[in-house]
XYZ file of N, CA and C in Angstrom:
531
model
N -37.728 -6.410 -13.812
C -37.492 -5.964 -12.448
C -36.110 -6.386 -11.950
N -35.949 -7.537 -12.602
C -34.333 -8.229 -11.793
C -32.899 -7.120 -12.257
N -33.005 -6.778 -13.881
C -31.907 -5.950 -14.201
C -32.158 -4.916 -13.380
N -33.609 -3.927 -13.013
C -33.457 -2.582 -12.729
C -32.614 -2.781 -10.899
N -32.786 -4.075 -10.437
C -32.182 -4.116 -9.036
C -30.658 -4.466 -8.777
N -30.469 -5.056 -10.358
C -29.151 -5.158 -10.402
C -28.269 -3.650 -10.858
N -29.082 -2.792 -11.542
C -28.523 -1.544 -11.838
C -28.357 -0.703 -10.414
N -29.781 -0.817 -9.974
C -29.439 -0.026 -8.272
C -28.865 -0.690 -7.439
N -28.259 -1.871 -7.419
C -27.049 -2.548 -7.117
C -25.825 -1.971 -7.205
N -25.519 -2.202 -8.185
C -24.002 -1.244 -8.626
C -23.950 0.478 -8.795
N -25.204 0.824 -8.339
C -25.337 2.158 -7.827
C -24.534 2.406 -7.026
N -25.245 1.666 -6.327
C -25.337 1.929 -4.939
C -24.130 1.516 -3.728
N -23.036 0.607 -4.985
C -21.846 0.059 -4.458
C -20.946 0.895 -4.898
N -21.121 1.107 -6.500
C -20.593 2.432 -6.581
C -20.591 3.747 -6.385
N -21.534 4.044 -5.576
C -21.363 5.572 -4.835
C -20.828 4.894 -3.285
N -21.067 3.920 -2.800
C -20.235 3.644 -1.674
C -18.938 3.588 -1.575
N -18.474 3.075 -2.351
C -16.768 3.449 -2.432
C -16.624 4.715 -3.352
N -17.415 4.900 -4.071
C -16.548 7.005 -4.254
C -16.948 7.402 -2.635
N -17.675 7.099 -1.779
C -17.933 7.981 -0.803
C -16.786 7.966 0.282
N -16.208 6.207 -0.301
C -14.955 6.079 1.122
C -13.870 6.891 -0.083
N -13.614 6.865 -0.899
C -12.901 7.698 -1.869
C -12.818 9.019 -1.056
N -13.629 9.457 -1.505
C -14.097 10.948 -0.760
C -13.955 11.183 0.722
N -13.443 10.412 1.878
C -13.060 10.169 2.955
C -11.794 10.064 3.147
N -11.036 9.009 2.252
C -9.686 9.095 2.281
C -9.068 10.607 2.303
N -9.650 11.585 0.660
C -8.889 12.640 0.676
C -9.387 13.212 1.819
N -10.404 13.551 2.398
C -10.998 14.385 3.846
C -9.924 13.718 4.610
N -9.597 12.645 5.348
C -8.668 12.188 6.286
C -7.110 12.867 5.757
N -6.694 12.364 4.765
C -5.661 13.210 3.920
C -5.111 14.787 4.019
N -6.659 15.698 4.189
C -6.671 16.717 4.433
C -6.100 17.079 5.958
N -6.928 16.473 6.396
C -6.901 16.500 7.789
C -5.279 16.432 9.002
N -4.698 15.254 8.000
C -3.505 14.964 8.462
C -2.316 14.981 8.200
N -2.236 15.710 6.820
C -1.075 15.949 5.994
C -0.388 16.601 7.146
N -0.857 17.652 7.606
C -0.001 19.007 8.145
C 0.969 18.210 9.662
N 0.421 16.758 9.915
C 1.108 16.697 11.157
C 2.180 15.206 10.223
N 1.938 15.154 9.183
C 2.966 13.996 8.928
C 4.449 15.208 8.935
N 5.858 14.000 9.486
C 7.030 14.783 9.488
C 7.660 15.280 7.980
N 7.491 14.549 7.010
C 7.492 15.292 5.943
C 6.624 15.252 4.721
N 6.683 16.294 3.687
C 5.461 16.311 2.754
C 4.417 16.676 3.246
N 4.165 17.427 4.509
C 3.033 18.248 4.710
C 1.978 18.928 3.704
N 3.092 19.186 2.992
C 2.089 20.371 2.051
C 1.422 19.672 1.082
N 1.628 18.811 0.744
C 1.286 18.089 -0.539
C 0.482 16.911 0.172
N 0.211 16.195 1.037
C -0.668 14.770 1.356
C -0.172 13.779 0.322
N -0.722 12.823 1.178
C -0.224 10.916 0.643
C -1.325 10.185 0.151
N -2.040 11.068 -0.686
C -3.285 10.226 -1.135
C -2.915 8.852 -1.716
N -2.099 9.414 -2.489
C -1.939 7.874 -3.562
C -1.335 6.859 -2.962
N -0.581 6.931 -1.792
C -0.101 6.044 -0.816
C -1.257 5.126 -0.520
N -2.460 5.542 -0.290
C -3.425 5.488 0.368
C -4.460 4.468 -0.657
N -4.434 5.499 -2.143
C -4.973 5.014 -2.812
C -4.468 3.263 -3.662
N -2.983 3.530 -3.521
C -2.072 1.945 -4.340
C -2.237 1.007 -3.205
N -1.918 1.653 -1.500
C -2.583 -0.195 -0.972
C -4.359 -0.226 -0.676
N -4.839 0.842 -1.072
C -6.561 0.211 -1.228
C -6.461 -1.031 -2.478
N -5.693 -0.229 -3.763
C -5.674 -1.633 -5.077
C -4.775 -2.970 -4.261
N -3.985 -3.028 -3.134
C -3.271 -3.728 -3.172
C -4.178 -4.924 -2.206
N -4.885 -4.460 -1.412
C -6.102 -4.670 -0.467
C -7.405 -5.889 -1.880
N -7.847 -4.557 -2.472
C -8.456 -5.462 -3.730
C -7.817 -6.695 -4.645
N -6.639 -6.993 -4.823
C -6.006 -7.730 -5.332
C -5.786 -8.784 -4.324
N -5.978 -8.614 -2.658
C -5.863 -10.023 -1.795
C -7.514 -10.649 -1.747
N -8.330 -9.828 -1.497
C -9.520 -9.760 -1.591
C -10.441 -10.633 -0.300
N -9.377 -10.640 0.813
C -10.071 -10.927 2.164
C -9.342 -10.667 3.110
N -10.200 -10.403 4.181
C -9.301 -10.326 5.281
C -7.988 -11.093 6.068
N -7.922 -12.106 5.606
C -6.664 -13.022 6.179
C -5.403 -12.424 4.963
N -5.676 -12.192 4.086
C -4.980 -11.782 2.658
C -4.587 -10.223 2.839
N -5.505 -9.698 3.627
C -4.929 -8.015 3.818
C -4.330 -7.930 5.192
N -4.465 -9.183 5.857
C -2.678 -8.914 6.919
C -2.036 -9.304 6.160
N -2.114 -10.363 5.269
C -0.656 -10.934 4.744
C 0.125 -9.283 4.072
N -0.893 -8.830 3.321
C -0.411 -7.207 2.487
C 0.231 -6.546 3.396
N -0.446 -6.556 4.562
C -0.307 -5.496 6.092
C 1.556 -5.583 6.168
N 2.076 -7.427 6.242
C 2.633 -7.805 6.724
C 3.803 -7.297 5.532
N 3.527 -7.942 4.234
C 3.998 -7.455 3.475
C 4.551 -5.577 3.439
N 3.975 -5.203 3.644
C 3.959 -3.500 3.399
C 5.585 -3.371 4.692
N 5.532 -3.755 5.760
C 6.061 -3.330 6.499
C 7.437 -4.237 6.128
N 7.795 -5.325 5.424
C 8.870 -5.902 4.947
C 9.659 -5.361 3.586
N 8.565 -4.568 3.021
C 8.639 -3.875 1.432
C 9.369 -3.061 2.049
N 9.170 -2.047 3.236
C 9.528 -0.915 3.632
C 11.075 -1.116 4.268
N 11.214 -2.204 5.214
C 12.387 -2.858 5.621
C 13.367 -3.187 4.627
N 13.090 -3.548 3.777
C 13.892 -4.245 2.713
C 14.422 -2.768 2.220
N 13.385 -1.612 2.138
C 13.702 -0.791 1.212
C 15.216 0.142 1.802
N 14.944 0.050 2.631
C 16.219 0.751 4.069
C 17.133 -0.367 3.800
N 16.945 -1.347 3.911
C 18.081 -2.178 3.726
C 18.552 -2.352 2.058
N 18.086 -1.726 1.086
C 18.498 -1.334 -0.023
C 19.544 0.178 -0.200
N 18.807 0.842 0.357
C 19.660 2.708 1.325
C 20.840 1.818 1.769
N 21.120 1.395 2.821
C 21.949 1.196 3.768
C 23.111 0.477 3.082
N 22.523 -0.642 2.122
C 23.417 -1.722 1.277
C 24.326 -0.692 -0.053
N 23.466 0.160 -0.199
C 24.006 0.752 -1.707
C 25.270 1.675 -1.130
N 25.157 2.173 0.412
C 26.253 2.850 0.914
C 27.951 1.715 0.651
N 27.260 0.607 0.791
C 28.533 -0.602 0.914
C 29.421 -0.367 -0.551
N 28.126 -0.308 -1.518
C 28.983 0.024 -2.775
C 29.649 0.895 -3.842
N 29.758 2.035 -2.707
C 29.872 3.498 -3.083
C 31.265 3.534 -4.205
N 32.341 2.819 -4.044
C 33.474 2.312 -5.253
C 32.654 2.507 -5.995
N 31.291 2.324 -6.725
C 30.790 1.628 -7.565
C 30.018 2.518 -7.509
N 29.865 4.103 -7.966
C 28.431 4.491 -7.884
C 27.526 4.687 -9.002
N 27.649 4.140 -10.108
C 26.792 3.600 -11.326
C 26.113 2.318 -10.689
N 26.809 1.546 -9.588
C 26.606 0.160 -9.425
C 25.635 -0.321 -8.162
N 25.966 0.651 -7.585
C 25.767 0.772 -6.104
C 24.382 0.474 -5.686
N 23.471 1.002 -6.291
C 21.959 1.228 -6.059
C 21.699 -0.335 -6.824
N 21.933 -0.479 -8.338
C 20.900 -1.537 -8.892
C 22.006 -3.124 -8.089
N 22.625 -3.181 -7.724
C 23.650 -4.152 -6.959
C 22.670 -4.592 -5.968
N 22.411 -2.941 -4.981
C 21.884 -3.567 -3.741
C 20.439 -4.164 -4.164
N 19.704 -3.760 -5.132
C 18.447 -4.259 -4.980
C 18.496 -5.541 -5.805
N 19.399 -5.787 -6.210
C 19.649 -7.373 -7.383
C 19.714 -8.176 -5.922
N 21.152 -7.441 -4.581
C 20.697 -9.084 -3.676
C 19.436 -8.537 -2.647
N 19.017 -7.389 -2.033
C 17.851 -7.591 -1.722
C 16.918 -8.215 -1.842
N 16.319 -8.150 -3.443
C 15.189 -8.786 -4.085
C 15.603 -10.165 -4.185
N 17.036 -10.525 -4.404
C 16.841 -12.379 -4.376
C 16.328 -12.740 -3.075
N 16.891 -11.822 -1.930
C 16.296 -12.335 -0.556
C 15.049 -12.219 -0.337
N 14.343 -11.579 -0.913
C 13.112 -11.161 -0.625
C 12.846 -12.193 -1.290
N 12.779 -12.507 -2.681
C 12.128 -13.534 -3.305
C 12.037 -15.227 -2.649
N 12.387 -15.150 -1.860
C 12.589 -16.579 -0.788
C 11.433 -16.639 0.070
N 10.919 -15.345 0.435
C 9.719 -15.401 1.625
C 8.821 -15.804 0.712
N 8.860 -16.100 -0.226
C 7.269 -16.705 -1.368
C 7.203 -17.813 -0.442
N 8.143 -18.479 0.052
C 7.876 -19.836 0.560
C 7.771 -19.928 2.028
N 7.389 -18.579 2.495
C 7.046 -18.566 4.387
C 5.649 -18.604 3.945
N 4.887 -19.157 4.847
C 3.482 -18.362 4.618
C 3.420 -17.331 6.011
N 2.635 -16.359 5.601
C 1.717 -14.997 5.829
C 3.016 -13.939 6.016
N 3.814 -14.619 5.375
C 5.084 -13.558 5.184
C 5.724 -13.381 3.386
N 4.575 -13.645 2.680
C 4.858 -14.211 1.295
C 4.022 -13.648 0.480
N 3.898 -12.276 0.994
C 2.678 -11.603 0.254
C 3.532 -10.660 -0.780
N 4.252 -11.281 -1.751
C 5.550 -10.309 -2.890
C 4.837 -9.135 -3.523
N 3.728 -9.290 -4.074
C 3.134 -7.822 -4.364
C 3.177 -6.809 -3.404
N 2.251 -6.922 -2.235
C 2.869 -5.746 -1.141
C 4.478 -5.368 -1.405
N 4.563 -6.137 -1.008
C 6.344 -5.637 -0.542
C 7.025 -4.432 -1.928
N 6.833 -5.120 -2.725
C 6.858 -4.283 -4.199
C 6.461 -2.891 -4.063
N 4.958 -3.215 -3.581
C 3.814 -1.678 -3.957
C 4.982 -0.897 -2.906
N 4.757 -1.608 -1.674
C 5.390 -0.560 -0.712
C 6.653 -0.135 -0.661
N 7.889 -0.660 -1.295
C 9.126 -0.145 -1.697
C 8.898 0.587 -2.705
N 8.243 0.516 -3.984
C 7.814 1.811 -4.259
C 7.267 3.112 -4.355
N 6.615 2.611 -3.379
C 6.094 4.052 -2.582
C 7.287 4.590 -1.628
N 8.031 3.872 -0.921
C 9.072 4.157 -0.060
C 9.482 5.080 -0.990
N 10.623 4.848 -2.267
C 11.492 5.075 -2.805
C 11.133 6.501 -3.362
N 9.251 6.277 -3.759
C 8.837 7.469 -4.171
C 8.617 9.049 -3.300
N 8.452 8.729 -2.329
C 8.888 9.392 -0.883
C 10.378 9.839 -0.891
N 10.906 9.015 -0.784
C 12.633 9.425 -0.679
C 12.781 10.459 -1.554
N 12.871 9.813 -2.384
C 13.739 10.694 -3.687
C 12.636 11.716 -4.283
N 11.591 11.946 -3.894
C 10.690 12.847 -4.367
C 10.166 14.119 -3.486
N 10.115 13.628 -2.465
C 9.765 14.683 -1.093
C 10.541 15.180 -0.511
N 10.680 16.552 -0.631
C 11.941 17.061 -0.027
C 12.294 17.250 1.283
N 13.408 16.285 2.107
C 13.982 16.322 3.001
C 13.807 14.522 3.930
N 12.358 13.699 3.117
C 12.438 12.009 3.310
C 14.040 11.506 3.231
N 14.650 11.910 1.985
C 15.314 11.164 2.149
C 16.601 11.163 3.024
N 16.570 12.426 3.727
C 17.418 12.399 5.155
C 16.993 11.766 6.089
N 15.782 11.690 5.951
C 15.106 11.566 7.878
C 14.151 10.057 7.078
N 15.045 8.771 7.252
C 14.286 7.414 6.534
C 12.870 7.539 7.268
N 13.070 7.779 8.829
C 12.405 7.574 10.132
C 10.807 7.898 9.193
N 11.155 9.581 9.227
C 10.078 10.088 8.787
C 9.419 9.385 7.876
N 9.803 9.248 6.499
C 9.393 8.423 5.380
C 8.791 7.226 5.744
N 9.385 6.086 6.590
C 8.529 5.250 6.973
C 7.297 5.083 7.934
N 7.441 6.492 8.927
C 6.612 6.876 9.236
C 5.392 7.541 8.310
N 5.319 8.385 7.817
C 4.318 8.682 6.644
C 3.419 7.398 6.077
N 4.563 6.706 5.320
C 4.589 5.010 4.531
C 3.029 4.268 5.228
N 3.404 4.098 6.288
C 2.859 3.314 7.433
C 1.540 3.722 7.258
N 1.441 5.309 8.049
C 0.394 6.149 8.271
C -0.734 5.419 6.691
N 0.005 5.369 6.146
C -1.428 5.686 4.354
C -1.366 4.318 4.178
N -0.460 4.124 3.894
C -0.666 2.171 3.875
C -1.411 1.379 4.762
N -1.326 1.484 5.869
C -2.486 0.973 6.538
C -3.677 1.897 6.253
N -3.448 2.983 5.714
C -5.156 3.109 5.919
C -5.892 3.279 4.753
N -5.139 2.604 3.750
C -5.289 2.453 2.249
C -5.495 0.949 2.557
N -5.136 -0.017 3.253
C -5.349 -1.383 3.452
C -6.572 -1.456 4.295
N -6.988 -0.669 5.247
C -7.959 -0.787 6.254
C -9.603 -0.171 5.122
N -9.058 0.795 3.773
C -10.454 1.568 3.645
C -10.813 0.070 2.436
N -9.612 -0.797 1.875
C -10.109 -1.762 1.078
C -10.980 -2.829 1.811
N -10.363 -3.317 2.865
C -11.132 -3.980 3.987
C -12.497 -3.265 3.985
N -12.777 -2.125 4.340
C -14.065 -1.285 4.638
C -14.920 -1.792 3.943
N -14.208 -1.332 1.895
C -15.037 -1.641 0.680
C -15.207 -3.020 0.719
N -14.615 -3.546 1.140
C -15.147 -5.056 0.579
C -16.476 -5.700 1.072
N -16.093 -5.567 2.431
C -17.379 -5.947 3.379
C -18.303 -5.385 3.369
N -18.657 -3.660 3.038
C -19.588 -3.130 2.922
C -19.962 -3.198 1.219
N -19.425 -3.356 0.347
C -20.557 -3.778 -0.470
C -20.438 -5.671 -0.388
N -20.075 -6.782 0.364
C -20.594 -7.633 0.652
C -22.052 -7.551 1.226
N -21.734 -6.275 1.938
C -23.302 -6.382 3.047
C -24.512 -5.471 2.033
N -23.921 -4.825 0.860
C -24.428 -4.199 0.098
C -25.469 -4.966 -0.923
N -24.848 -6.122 -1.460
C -24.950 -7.049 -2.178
C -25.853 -8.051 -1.328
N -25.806 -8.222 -0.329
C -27.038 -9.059 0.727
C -27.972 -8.258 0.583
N -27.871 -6.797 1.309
C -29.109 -5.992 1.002
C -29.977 -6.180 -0.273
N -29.501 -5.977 -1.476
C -29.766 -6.000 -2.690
C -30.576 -6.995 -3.453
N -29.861 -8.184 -3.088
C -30.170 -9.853 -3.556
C -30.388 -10.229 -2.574
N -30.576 -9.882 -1.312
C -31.875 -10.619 -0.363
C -30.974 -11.778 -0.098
N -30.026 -11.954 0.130
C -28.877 -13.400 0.266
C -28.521 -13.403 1.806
């Protein structure tokens, strides 16, 4: 009896997060058409890399730190744009320059706390960057791009929050805890 409750256990946790799965793209659907760019296409995976980034803090004090993170990843990433203009002499140089002193600066907040969350910052400059240079017309309008950014990242951080607690409360149900 104990395995068959542990099988409808992980049923039942796993159809709960395909179901917030299945919500994200519905929200996705829903809101592509009013983000300023990349309408046509939606930001699932935005959505979907800080849900993993959410799972990798694995509590709520840990998914502001991500929160906090995401929005410094994104800062930094503009201040990578903005820096690489400085080294335009140099345009083989220009881009990997600015992110050699970016990233040393960045690598210093390891030692702030709830400002020291280095994975975020990562996920979310790459998503930035992937926006820019991939979606046509981000990388004119930064505004937009970090606007979008924002939009899925928090709500790729908010649906990991969701999963966690609801199969916490899943797992009480289950094992009677």
């Amino acid at each position: 009896m104990g395995n068959y409750k542990k099988i409808v256990s992980f049923a039942a946790g796993s159809a709960y997060t395909a179901l917030l799965a299945f919500i994200i793209v519905c929200i996705d659907q829903s809101i592509k058409g009013y983000m300023p760019v990349g309408s046509e296409n939606g930001f699932t995976y935005i959505a979907f890399v800080a849900w993993a980034v959410y799972f990798f803090t694995g509590t709520a004090k840990d998914g502001i730190r991500a929160a906090i993170g995401y929005v410094i990843g994104i800062t930094f990433s503009i201040g990578i744009v903005t820096l690489s203009g400085v080294f335009t002499c140099m345009p083989w140089f220009a881009v990997p320059i600015a992110v050699f002193i970016v990233v040393f600066i960045v690598l210093y907040l390891e030692k702030a706390p709830w400002i020291n969350y280095i994975p975020s910052m990562f996920v979310a400059s790459g998503c930035f960057f992937g926006i820019i240079n991939y979606v046509p017309g981000a990388g004119e309008n930064l505004c937009a791009a970090v606007t979008v950014e924002l939009v899925y990242g928090f709500l790729g951080l908010l649906f990991g929050w969701i999963t966690v607690a609801g199969k916490g409360l899943l797992t009480k149900l289950f094992d009677g805890k």
